[in-house]
Amino acid sequence: MRKLLLLTATLMAAPAFAQDSAGGVVRVEKPVTGEQVYGAVCQACHMADAKGAVGAGTIPGLASNPKLAGAAYPIMVVARGQGAMPGFAGSLSNAQMAEAVTYVRTHFGNSYAKPVTEADVAKFAKPPSAGGH
Amino acid sequence: MQSGARTPTRRQLLSAIAKVGGTAALYQAMTSLGHAAETRFPGPPNLQGARPGASVVVLGAGLAGLLAAFELRKAGYKVQILEFQNRPGGRNWSLRGGDTYTELGGATQKVGYAAGNYFNPGPWRIPHHHRTLLHYCKQFGVALEPFIQFNHSGWIHSSQAFGGKPVRFNAAAADFEGNIAELLAKSVNAKALDDAVTPEDRERLLEALKGWGMLDKDYKYAASLRTSSHRGFKRPGGGGVDGAPIPSDDLYSLHDVLDPQVWTSMGFFMNHEMQTTMFQPVGGMDMIGKAFAKQVEGLITYNAKVSKIAQDDKGVVVTYADTVTGKVTEAKGDWCVCTIPLGILGQMDLAVTDEMMAAIKAVPYSGQVKMGLEMNRRFWEEDDDIYGGHSFTDQEIGLISYPNNNLFQDGPAVLLGAFARDLGAFRLAGMTPEQRIEVALAQGSVIHPKSYRKEFRTGASVAWSRVPWTLGCCARWNEETRKQHYQTLVAMDRRIVLAGEHASYVGCWMEGALLSSLDAITRLHKRALSA
């Protein structure tokens, strides 16, 4: 059976105001491998080629990016977010985040071979408080 | 009976209070007269008496920026607006046939809708208690029509219940309530609630459960004409020989109606923001942005990409480049109202305090995905008796929402084929526009298997995380960031004040943008007069 992840704003602590949203619950297939997580999540902004994009602001490219040399920085950004980018602690598991960071650090012109582990991510990942909107 | 001439009308009374005591007093008075409990809009700010020659640079021609410019110019300020796009309105936006939209990453969509059809990628419905927006729509001549928010005939679809088949909202909701009523009545009759309920209320509760939950004399929720009057009939009443109705006998099981898709769809309509009556502008949501822009005609510089906002004791200097010619220019003013979305603003060179910079960078944005699919005919009306409103699904598209205008008309119509959020939205956003449409057709076909693909003509999608001028849809605060950063973010930073939905507690709504704008310019004006 496919693994489905149940997502719903209303199942969490209710915020004072609700953002406009579709209502109901959404079940999405759970991405497992780094490639799957990248395609299902990261690619939404960083693009399929990981080169990012420029408009009124900039979505940083991850391809051939020396900032990924140390694992701590990408782990922290993925777990806690940065600027417009939300943190994924709480919506992705530590394992999923570890797979994604490992994948990006070993693809798109990056070759930082040492895999990032769930335990590495756990050091940075603290789920955000409830009531987000 | 007192004569109307001697007794002030409520309106006269309120306007007198406003003149004497200002808008805060008016708001208090309105509240105590039993009005206004649902809004924070005390009426337009009526700012007056700007210092001669005083000027304001407004950044962003979305609703917050446009309203700020309109009210500040009325107060006597010289106003200039800089806008990154080549059109006003910001997220208040509609796509029509002939429009072209290029998202970040370079994918370009040429919208192919028939004449008169449109899709609202951003805001699309207006609550009846969003008084600021309604006030200015009326003042600026924007015609509104009902948005059919609640439709009992829409479908509810869960991949985990009802065998994966869509069921009608009225049937699922009736069976949820009936099952809950039956269970509660059972515990009352088993004296399980005697500690919590007085003997008198016990009887009243049982009566309520019977009446509300459509229970029979034995407190059972079972197939009958009564239950059918909520959930729908197997054969509804007709005329003549075979006129007698036949009750529906396929009641859904407790297990199925406890699927969260059922109660979250029901609960959705209980939310204050989602309660009826709701409205939409006639002809597309961007009628609002266009009407606001008309009020400040000639003040907007389009295609202006801001890179730097400097300030000192004398004024504000904004550096921007023309995105067409590349020419770099400075705009100068005494004050600045900045409505640039935080994700973009945080990447600029800003002369603000470290605390303000930290606040700007602390708020992430959501990345909803919407798709407008044009169908050859209104099969939801013709085949399913659905006129406006929504069908809910637990697939990534989240819903299908049906057009609220031009009901019964022949010819192509545009429905909302996706309003994805969270991880569902990320997955759709990561696809090409063609792939997104394919997913929307596949998932929509689960709700409308016979017609969805067959009647599809053309579609457009907007993934907000790839919108070049926002990098997201809405600011997402949480309790911690509110506590740590909100007051800093809304406070004036010397000569600069931020405004927009992100600077409000009505985030993601046009009302929040407008309320934030009015609050910001009222404080700016006060500061300017006392400086």
XYZ file of C-alpha atoms in Angstrom:
664
model
C 0.000 0.000 0.000
C 1.162 3.484 -0.797
C 2.237 5.471 2.188
C 0.060 8.521 2.493
C 0.766 11.528 4.597
C -2.286 13.247 6.042
C -2.110 17.011 5.954
C -4.676 19.329 7.357
C -4.629 22.765 8.825
C -7.778 22.136 10.817
C -6.410 19.086 12.601
C -3.762 21.273 14.203
C -4.392 23.863 16.867
C -6.821 26.286 15.282
C -5.375 29.683 14.454
C -7.320 32.817 15.325
C -7.698 33.610 11.652
C -7.680 31.080 8.861
C -5.761 31.670 5.685
C -7.838 31.244 2.613
C -7.464 27.560 1.724
C -9.298 24.735 0.016
C -10.686 23.153 3.192
C -10.815 19.445 3.930
C -7.772 17.209 4.241
C -5.098 16.384 1.679
C -3.238 13.080 1.519
C -0.026 13.100 -0.451
C 2.293 10.281 -1.323
C 5.279 10.329 0.987
C 8.571 10.932 -0.825
C 11.333 8.719 0.582
C 14.588 8.952 -1.359
C 16.544 12.166 -1.681
C 15.645 12.380 -5.331
C 11.950 11.949 -4.489
C 12.015 14.592 -1.753
C 13.862 16.998 -4.031
C 11.326 16.495 -6.816
C 8.259 16.688 -4.582
C 9.360 19.604 -2.419
C 12.623 21.490 -3.112
C 12.076 21.705 -6.855
C 9.009 23.898 -6.329
C 11.349 26.843 -5.792
C 14.918 25.776 -6.544
C 13.876 24.337 -9.950
C 14.480 20.933 -11.541
C 18.055 21.896 -12.457
C 18.666 23.365 -8.966
C 19.729 26.637 -10.524
C 17.165 28.797 -8.727
C 15.770 31.893 -10.440
C 15.710 35.678 -10.364
C 12.666 37.954 -10.355
C 11.955 40.826 -7.980
C 13.950 38.687 -5.560
C 16.241 35.728 -5.969
C 15.760 32.034 -5.295
C 19.311 30.841 -4.642
C 20.725 28.181 -6.918
C 21.893 24.987 -5.222
C 23.831 23.737 -8.252
C 27.622 23.958 -7.896
C 27.151 25.875 -4.656
C 30.216 26.009 -2.365
C 27.966 26.934 0.576
C 26.937 23.260 0.634
C 30.479 22.103 1.479
C 29.654 21.985 5.160
C 26.509 19.955 5.913
C 25.402 22.085 8.858
C 24.373 25.081 6.771
C 21.981 23.309 4.365
C 20.578 21.210 7.223
C 19.844 24.328 9.232
C 18.186 26.118 6.303
C 16.032 23.100 5.420
C 14.990 22.464 9.017
C 14.450 26.042 10.148
C 13.827 27.965 6.940
C 15.327 31.200 5.733
C 13.518 34.337 4.572
C 10.528 33.348 2.456
C 11.522 29.676 2.642
C 9.638 27.797 5.365
C 11.437 25.418 7.723
C 10.509 21.804 7.098
C 10.922 20.454 10.621
C 7.428 19.223 11.433
C 6.264 18.710 7.849
C 9.136 16.479 6.691
C 10.738 13.797 8.861
C 14.389 14.058 9.851
C 15.056 11.101 7.550
C 13.445 12.875 4.596
C 15.440 16.042 5.264
C 18.655 14.039 5.585
C 17.990 12.278 2.270
C 17.241 15.559 0.525
C 20.360 17.326 1.793
C 22.519 14.328 0.916
C 21.017 14.240 -2.566
C 21.635 17.926 -3.250
C 25.194 17.742 -1.877
C 25.997 14.855 -4.258
C 24.199 16.075 -7.394
C 23.845 19.201 -9.547
C 27.596 19.710 -9.748
C 28.116 19.254 -6.003
C 30.270 16.385 -4.764
C 30.293 16.369 -0.994
C 30.126 12.635 -0.627
C 29.604 12.149 3.100
C 25.923 11.316 3.674
C 23.914 13.421 6.098
C 22.182 11.268 8.710
C 18.908 11.530 10.564
C 20.921 12.215 13.705
C 22.698 15.140 12.024
C 19.324 16.677 11.215
C 17.905 16.020 14.677
C 20.414 18.482 16.103
C 18.762 21.329 14.192
C 15.171 20.255 13.741
C 12.683 21.602 16.192
C 9.073 21.649 15.004
C 7.583 25.179 14.899
C 4.940 26.107 17.437
C 1.319 25.514 16.513
C -1.072 28.100 15.226
C 0.819 29.105 12.136
C -0.984 31.094 9.502
C -43.706 58.463 17.977
C -40.739 60.755 17.764
C -40.160 62.609 14.555
C -37.182 61.542 12.486
C -36.037 65.150 12.168
C -35.426 65.487 15.888
C -33.917 62.123 16.632
C -30.532 61.694 14.986
C -30.284 58.593 12.880
C -27.689 56.082 13.896
C -25.609 57.215 10.945
C -25.792 60.886 11.952
C -24.913 59.989 15.493
C -21.913 57.951 14.438
C -20.577 60.588 12.084
C -20.914 63.184 14.874
C -18.964 60.932 17.231
C -16.306 60.450 14.569
C -15.919 64.200 14.073
C -15.569 64.900 17.772
C -13.678 61.917 19.031
C -11.874 60.557 15.993
C -12.124 57.116 14.553
C -11.112 55.265 17.707
C -14.055 56.783 19.536
C -16.248 55.900 16.595
C -15.170 52.293 16.703
C -15.907 52.139 20.427
C -19.296 53.735 19.918
C -20.172 51.401 17.089
C -19.238 48.425 19.191
C -21.403 49.578 22.081
C -24.306 50.175 19.698
C -24.044 46.546 18.729
C -22.327 47.166 15.418
C -18.843 46.496 14.178
C -18.073 43.511 16.362
C -16.986 41.720 13.197
C -14.697 44.349 11.740
C -11.826 46.568 12.720
C -12.721 49.173 10.104
C -13.821 52.432 11.698
C -14.348 54.224 8.393
C -11.858 55.946 6.117
C -9.079 57.725 8.015
C -9.789 61.246 6.710
C -6.186 62.344 7.131
C -5.769 66.060 6.586
C -3.241 68.862 6.656
C 0.014 67.404 5.439
C 2.916 69.842 5.708
C 3.326 71.772 2.462
C 5.642 69.917 0.104
C 5.803 66.770 2.224
C 6.301 63.674 0.089
C 5.929 59.897 0.356
C 7.404 57.113 -1.744
C 5.114 54.079 -1.791
C 6.729 50.769 -2.733
C 4.368 48.304 -4.364
C 1.116 48.924 -6.249
C -0.846 46.136 -4.590
C -3.954 47.019 -2.630
C -2.016 48.183 0.462
C 0.201 50.503 -1.588
C -2.623 51.837 -3.733
C -4.798 52.627 -0.730
C -1.886 54.295 1.076
C -1.224 56.455 -1.988
C -4.893 57.359 -2.366
C -5.396 58.424 1.256
C -2.026 60.164 1.626
C -2.481 62.200 -1.529
C -5.915 63.243 -0.267
C -4.211 64.370 2.946
C -1.937 66.616 0.899
C 1.219 64.572 0.380
C 3.100 64.387 -2.872
C 3.045 60.652 -3.652
C 5.045 58.434 -5.991
C 4.479 54.658 -6.323
C 7.121 52.208 -7.573
C 5.891 48.865 -8.872
C 7.932 45.878 -10.100
C 5.231 44.567 -12.442
C 3.782 46.283 -15.486
C 0.289 46.323 -13.986
C -1.336 47.430 -10.730
C -3.089 45.237 -8.148
C -0.325 42.914 -6.959
C -1.761 39.596 -5.858
C -5.209 40.963 -6.773
C -5.003 39.469 -10.231
C -6.985 37.783 -13.005
C -5.792 35.896 -16.073
C -7.839 36.082 -19.283
C -7.598 34.763 -22.827
C -4.635 36.365 -24.589
C -2.688 36.989 -21.373
C 0.836 35.662 -21.057
C 2.388 34.675 -17.739
C 6.027 33.711 -17.214
C 6.890 32.125 -13.881
C 10.296 31.861 -12.245
C 12.281 29.214 -14.059
C 11.088 30.606 -17.374
C 7.990 28.529 -18.160
C 5.598 30.750 -20.122
C 1.876 30.122 -20.419
C -0.298 31.740 -23.034
C -3.802 31.752 -21.640
C -6.363 30.476 -24.125
C -9.721 31.092 -22.420
C -12.717 32.221 -24.454
C -13.646 35.894 -24.401
C -15.105 37.001 -21.064
C -13.734 34.039 -19.095
C -11.121 34.487 -16.385
C -9.246 32.775 -13.552
C -8.283 34.455 -10.262
C -4.892 33.051 -9.207
C -4.820 35.035 -5.970
C -7.749 36.245 -3.891
C -11.096 35.030 -5.207
C -13.696 35.442 -2.444
C -14.566 38.227 -0.037
C -16.165 37.650 3.394
C -19.178 39.839 4.194
C -17.446 41.223 7.291
C -14.359 42.486 5.462
C -15.755 45.976 5.691
C -12.668 47.913 4.603
C -12.548 46.177 1.262
C -16.311 46.376 0.804
C -16.242 50.086 1.682
C -13.618 50.964 -0.919
C -15.178 48.689 -3.540
C -18.363 50.676 -3.156
C -16.547 54.020 -3.110
C -14.508 53.170 -6.218
C -17.438 51.687 -8.122
C -16.460 47.995 -8.142
C -19.568 45.896 -8.774
C -19.770 42.835 -6.532
C -21.869 39.711 -6.955
C -22.453 36.740 -4.648
C -19.730 34.113 -4.401
C -21.540 30.813 -3.872
C -19.481 29.555 -0.978
C -21.646 26.811 0.477
C -23.213 24.295 -1.889
C -24.884 21.246 -0.323
C -24.739 19.440 -3.670
C -20.937 19.573 -4.012
C -18.954 16.346 -3.789
C -16.792 15.121 -0.942
C -14.075 12.717 -2.004
C -11.740 10.752 0.225
C -9.357 8.110 -1.052
C -9.812 6.324 2.292
C -13.604 6.228 2.634
C -16.774 5.405 0.673
C -14.763 3.005 -1.481
C -12.849 5.969 -2.860
C -15.986 7.251 -4.593
C -17.180 10.839 -4.276
C -20.316 11.355 -2.188
C -22.632 14.329 -1.971
C -21.895 16.830 0.777
C -25.488 16.800 2.047
C -25.539 12.992 2.366
C -22.164 12.734 4.098
C -22.933 15.621 6.460
C -26.410 14.288 7.296
C -25.014 10.837 8.039
C -22.200 12.278 10.153
C -24.666 14.280 12.236
C -27.172 11.417 12.381
C -24.567 8.914 13.543
C -23.199 11.306 16.166
C -26.719 12.089 17.392
C -27.528 8.387 17.665
C -24.369 7.675 19.669
C -24.918 10.601 21.982
C -28.558 9.624 22.539
C -27.390 6.106 23.342
C -25.047 7.349 26.045
C -27.727 9.658 27.460
C -30.200 6.779 27.593
C -27.569 4.541 29.171
C -27.308 7.226 31.872
C -23.668 7.726 31.009
C -24.083 11.497 31.055
C -26.177 11.868 34.197
C -23.269 13.512 35.991
C -23.008 16.209 33.341
C -26.657 16.844 32.484
C -29.574 17.762 34.746
C -32.751 15.639 34.436
C -34.499 18.545 32.738
C -31.733 19.095 30.209
C -31.489 15.359 29.664
C -34.978 15.372 28.156
C -34.271 18.517 26.168
C -31.027 17.062 24.873
C -32.764 13.888 23.708
C -35.370 15.969 21.935
C -32.651 18.026 20.269
C -30.765 14.941 19.127
C -33.933 13.460 17.684
C -34.808 16.658 15.855
C -31.348 17.737 14.727
C -30.000 14.274 13.981
C -33.184 12.954 12.331
C -33.467 10.017 14.781
C -36.525 7.785 14.875
C -38.663 7.054 17.940
C -36.076 4.560 19.160
C -33.281 7.119 18.764
C -31.912 5.293 15.746
C -30.587 6.973 12.627
C -32.121 4.854 9.895
C -33.406 5.069 6.328
C -36.636 7.055 6.273
C -38.307 9.963 4.547
C -37.107 12.124 7.443
C -33.416 11.266 7.033
C -33.842 11.600 3.290
C -35.065 15.152 3.743
C -31.489 15.953 4.835
C -29.371 13.552 2.828
C -31.414 13.234 -0.368
C -33.905 10.646 -1.673
C -33.564 7.482 -3.688
C -36.464 8.855 -5.711
C -37.544 12.373 -4.797
C -41.178 13.341 -4.642
C -42.848 13.970 -7.977
C -46.298 14.578 -9.442
C -49.198 12.340 -10.329
C -49.280 8.560 -10.311
C -45.710 7.864 -9.260
C -45.362 11.015 -7.184
C -44.567 9.346 -3.867
C -40.931 9.767 -2.804
C -38.755 6.765 -2.008
C -36.237 7.264 0.813
C -32.559 6.664 0.223
C -31.484 3.392 1.832
C -27.740 3.517 1.295
C -26.817 5.349 4.515
C -23.084 5.681 5.006
C -21.429 3.794 7.834
C -20.085 5.471 10.943
C -16.616 4.360 9.894
C -16.887 6.141 6.554
C -18.353 9.381 7.864
C -15.639 9.559 10.529
C -13.072 9.994 7.772
C -11.568 13.413 8.506
C -12.425 14.585 5.004
C -16.087 14.649 6.063
C -15.879 16.649 9.248
C -13.119 18.978 8.071
C -15.206 19.820 5.011
C -18.166 20.538 7.296
C -16.001 22.455 9.759
C -14.505 24.538 6.972
C -17.751 26.469 6.625
C -17.881 27.202 10.352
C -14.770 29.325 10.135
C -15.569 33.001 10.505
C -13.600 33.881 7.380
C -15.494 31.272 5.343
C -19.037 31.969 6.485
C -21.614 33.116 3.970
C -22.387 35.643 2.499
C -19.278 35.970 0.349
C -18.690 38.122 -2.723
C -16.617 38.394 -5.878
C -16.181 41.310 -8.267
C -18.196 41.105 -11.482
C -15.776 40.336 -14.323
C -12.754 39.118 -12.326
C -10.941 39.885 -9.091
C -8.574 42.360 -10.753
C -11.481 44.782 -11.171
C -10.602 45.812 -7.615
C -6.920 46.482 -8.313
C -7.812 48.359 -11.482
C -10.389 50.520 -9.702
C -7.934 51.351 -6.911
C -5.253 52.205 -9.500
C -7.620 54.534 -11.335
C -7.804 56.637 -8.178
C -4.051 57.254 -8.261
C -3.612 57.497 -12.002
C -0.286 58.935 -13.065
C 1.443 58.226 -9.745
C 2.691 54.723 -10.567
C 6.095 53.950 -12.107
C 5.926 50.395 -13.488
C 8.759 47.930 -14.183
C 10.689 49.335 -11.222
C 12.891 46.811 -9.438
C 13.897 48.240 -6.078
C 17.331 47.250 -4.785
C 18.026 49.676 -1.967
C 16.132 51.763 0.561
C 18.277 54.343 2.384
C 17.140 56.851 4.992
C 18.634 59.594 7.144
C 17.345 62.559 9.154
C 16.230 64.345 6.014
C 14.445 61.696 4.037
C 14.310 58.395 2.198
C 16.137 57.467 -1.008
C 14.978 54.415 -2.954
C 17.217 53.013 -5.679
C 15.490 51.121 -8.474
C 16.229 49.811 -11.944
C 13.869 49.905 -14.898
C 13.491 46.205 -15.777
C 13.009 47.045 -19.462
C 15.782 49.579 -20.083
C 18.074 48.718 -17.170
C 18.318 52.378 -16.239
C 18.976 52.941 -12.523
C 17.140 55.812 -10.823
C 16.666 57.198 -7.323
C 13.269 58.134 -5.922
C 13.334 60.549 -3.002
C 10.717 61.331 -0.414
C 10.315 62.484 3.159
C 8.649 59.197 4.084
C 8.271 55.685 2.736
C 5.396 53.192 2.873
C 6.885 49.844 1.890
C 4.504 47.021 0.899
C 7.086 44.757 -0.742
C 6.558 41.108 0.313
C 8.964 40.191 3.099
C 10.811 37.426 1.250
C 11.867 39.928 -1.394
C 12.356 42.876 0.924
C 14.729 40.837 3.080
C 17.102 40.468 0.134
C 17.483 44.228 -0.344
C 19.956 46.732 1.002
C 17.861 48.352 3.720
C 18.694 51.169 6.142
C 16.625 49.765 8.994
C 17.480 48.580 12.502
C 18.905 45.090 13.016
C 15.695 44.190 14.835
C 13.583 45.235 11.824
C 15.821 43.289 9.479
C 15.495 40.222 11.701
C 11.698 40.609 11.702
C 11.577 40.932 7.902
C 13.619 37.742 7.543
C 11.703 35.762 10.161
C 8.458 35.222 8.267
C 8.237 32.442 5.666
C 5.664 32.405 2.873
C 3.140 29.781 1.823
C 3.171 28.470 -1.735
C -0.362 27.627 -2.857
C -1.008 26.414 -6.404
C -4.160 27.310 -8.320
C -5.335 26.166 -11.725
C -8.118 27.514 -13.898
C -9.483 24.890 -16.291
C -11.784 25.867 -19.110
C -14.442 23.292 -20.003
C -16.544 23.211 -23.160
C -19.795 23.057 -21.220
C -21.085 23.360 -17.662
C -21.429 19.631 -17.025
C -21.443 20.218 -13.250
C -24.634 22.236 -13.686
C -26.215 20.194 -16.462
C -25.370 16.706 -15.137
C -24.837 17.174 -11.380
C -27.076 20.092 -10.310
C -24.051 21.958 -8.957
C -24.247 25.746 -9.307
C -21.161 27.360 -7.829
C -19.549 26.255 -4.561
C -16.967 23.547 -4.057
C -16.229 19.834 -4.173
C -13.564 18.699 -1.724
C -10.986 15.985 -2.392
C -8.048 14.645 -0.419
C -5.953 14.580 -3.597
C -3.339 17.266 -4.148
C -5.704 19.575 -6.059
C -7.657 20.001 -2.795
C -10.874 21.028 -4.456
C -12.814 21.797 -7.560
C -14.655 25.087 -7.357
C -17.384 25.944 -9.824
C -17.999 29.331 -11.429
C -20.452 31.585 -9.618
C -21.343 33.722 -12.601
C -23.072 33.208 -15.972
C -25.041 30.264 -14.589
C -26.988 28.215 -17.150
C -25.019 29.657 -20.062
C -23.935 27.613 -23.041
C -20.328 27.745 -24.123
C -17.017 27.391 -22.326
C -16.691 28.129 -18.613
C -13.653 28.220 -16.308
C -13.652 26.266 -13.055
C -10.968 26.291 -10.375
C -9.311 22.907 -10.893
C -6.847 23.105 -8.005
C -6.234 25.049 -4.824
C -3.298 23.044 -3.507
C -1.436 23.840 -0.305
C 1.532 22.644 1.735
C 3.222 19.504 0.388
C 0.553 19.031 -2.285
C 1.339 22.500 -3.595
C 5.096 21.945 -3.567
C 4.732 18.844 -5.714
C 2.523 20.609 -8.263
C 4.712 23.723 -8.263
C 7.759 21.614 -9.129
C 6.130 20.426 -12.356
C 5.909 22.094 -15.752
C 2.591 23.864 -16.432
C 1.641 21.006 -18.806
C 2.333 18.362 -16.146
C 0.259 20.292 -13.593
C -2.736 20.389 -15.930
C -2.389 16.638 -16.522
C -2.470 15.977 -12.753
C -5.463 18.286 -12.342
C -7.332 16.435 -15.099
C -6.497 13.012 -13.643
C -7.516 14.014 -10.107
C -10.579 15.993 -11.211
C -11.744 12.988 -13.218
C -12.187 11.086 -9.957
C -14.953 13.572 -9.086
C -16.401 13.943 -12.598
C -15.341 10.726 -14.383
C -17.574 11.049 -17.441
C -16.903 14.619 -18.495
C -13.750 16.102 -17.016
C -11.260 15.107 -19.689
C -13.796 15.024 -22.478
C -14.908 18.616 -21.972
C -11.499 20.112 -21.135
C -10.478 22.914 -23.499
C -7.503 24.751 -22.017
C -5.987 25.597 -18.651
C -3.584 27.849 -16.775
C -1.740 27.368 -13.492
C -0.081 29.697 -11.001
C 2.353 28.224 -8.479
C 2.833 31.006 -5.961
C 6.297 29.855 -4.888
C 7.373 30.646 -8.467
C 5.646 34.009 -8.814
C 8.496 36.393 -9.709
C 7.210 39.355 -7.700
C 6.256 37.665 -4.403
C 8.252 34.433 -3.936
C 5.180 32.972 -2.256
C 1.524 33.560 -1.596
C 1.134 34.758 1.988
C 3.196 35.490 5.078
C 3.017 32.652 7.583
C 3.344 33.790 11.161
C 3.252 31.476 14.158
C 2.867 32.221 17.846
C 6.611 32.518 18.401
C 7.345 34.819 15.484
C 4.351 36.985 16.358
C 5.654 37.370 19.884
C 9.216 37.983 18.846
C 8.873 40.129 15.714
C 5.378 41.414 14.934
C 5.476 44.676 16.880
C 8.916 45.489 15.441
C 7.704 44.776 11.937
C 4.699 47.101 12.147
C 6.468 49.883 14.077
C 7.830 52.849 12.114
C 11.541 52.514 11.485
C 12.358 56.233 11.482
C 10.921 57.303 8.094
C 9.871 53.896 6.815
C 6.719 51.959 7.659
C 5.755 48.534 6.319
C 2.249 47.630 5.190
C 0.546 44.647 3.580
C -1.192 41.433 4.603
C 2.074 40.435 6.272
C 1.720 43.368 8.672
C -1.695 42.276 9.941
C -3.500 39.587 11.868
C -5.788 39.018 8.871
C -2.986 37.452 6.863
C -3.582 36.213 3.338
C -6.701 38.346 2.930
C -7.085 41.638 1.053
C -8.757 43.018 4.178
C -5.536 42.482 6.125
C -3.561 44.425 3.520
C -6.006 47.335 3.669
C -6.307 47.447 7.469
C -2.526 47.350 7.732
C -2.225 50.153 5.196
C -4.696 52.420 7.007
C -2.985 51.820 10.330
C 0.463 52.473 8.855
C -0.421 55.742 7.112
C -2.338 57.038 10.120
C 0.801 56.606 12.239
C 3.007 57.972 9.478
C 0.851 61.092 9.187
C 0.927 61.652 12.926
C 4.711 61.272 12.960
C 5.070 63.608 9.965
C 3.020 66.309 11.650
C 4.966 66.076 14.904
C 8.405 65.867 13.275
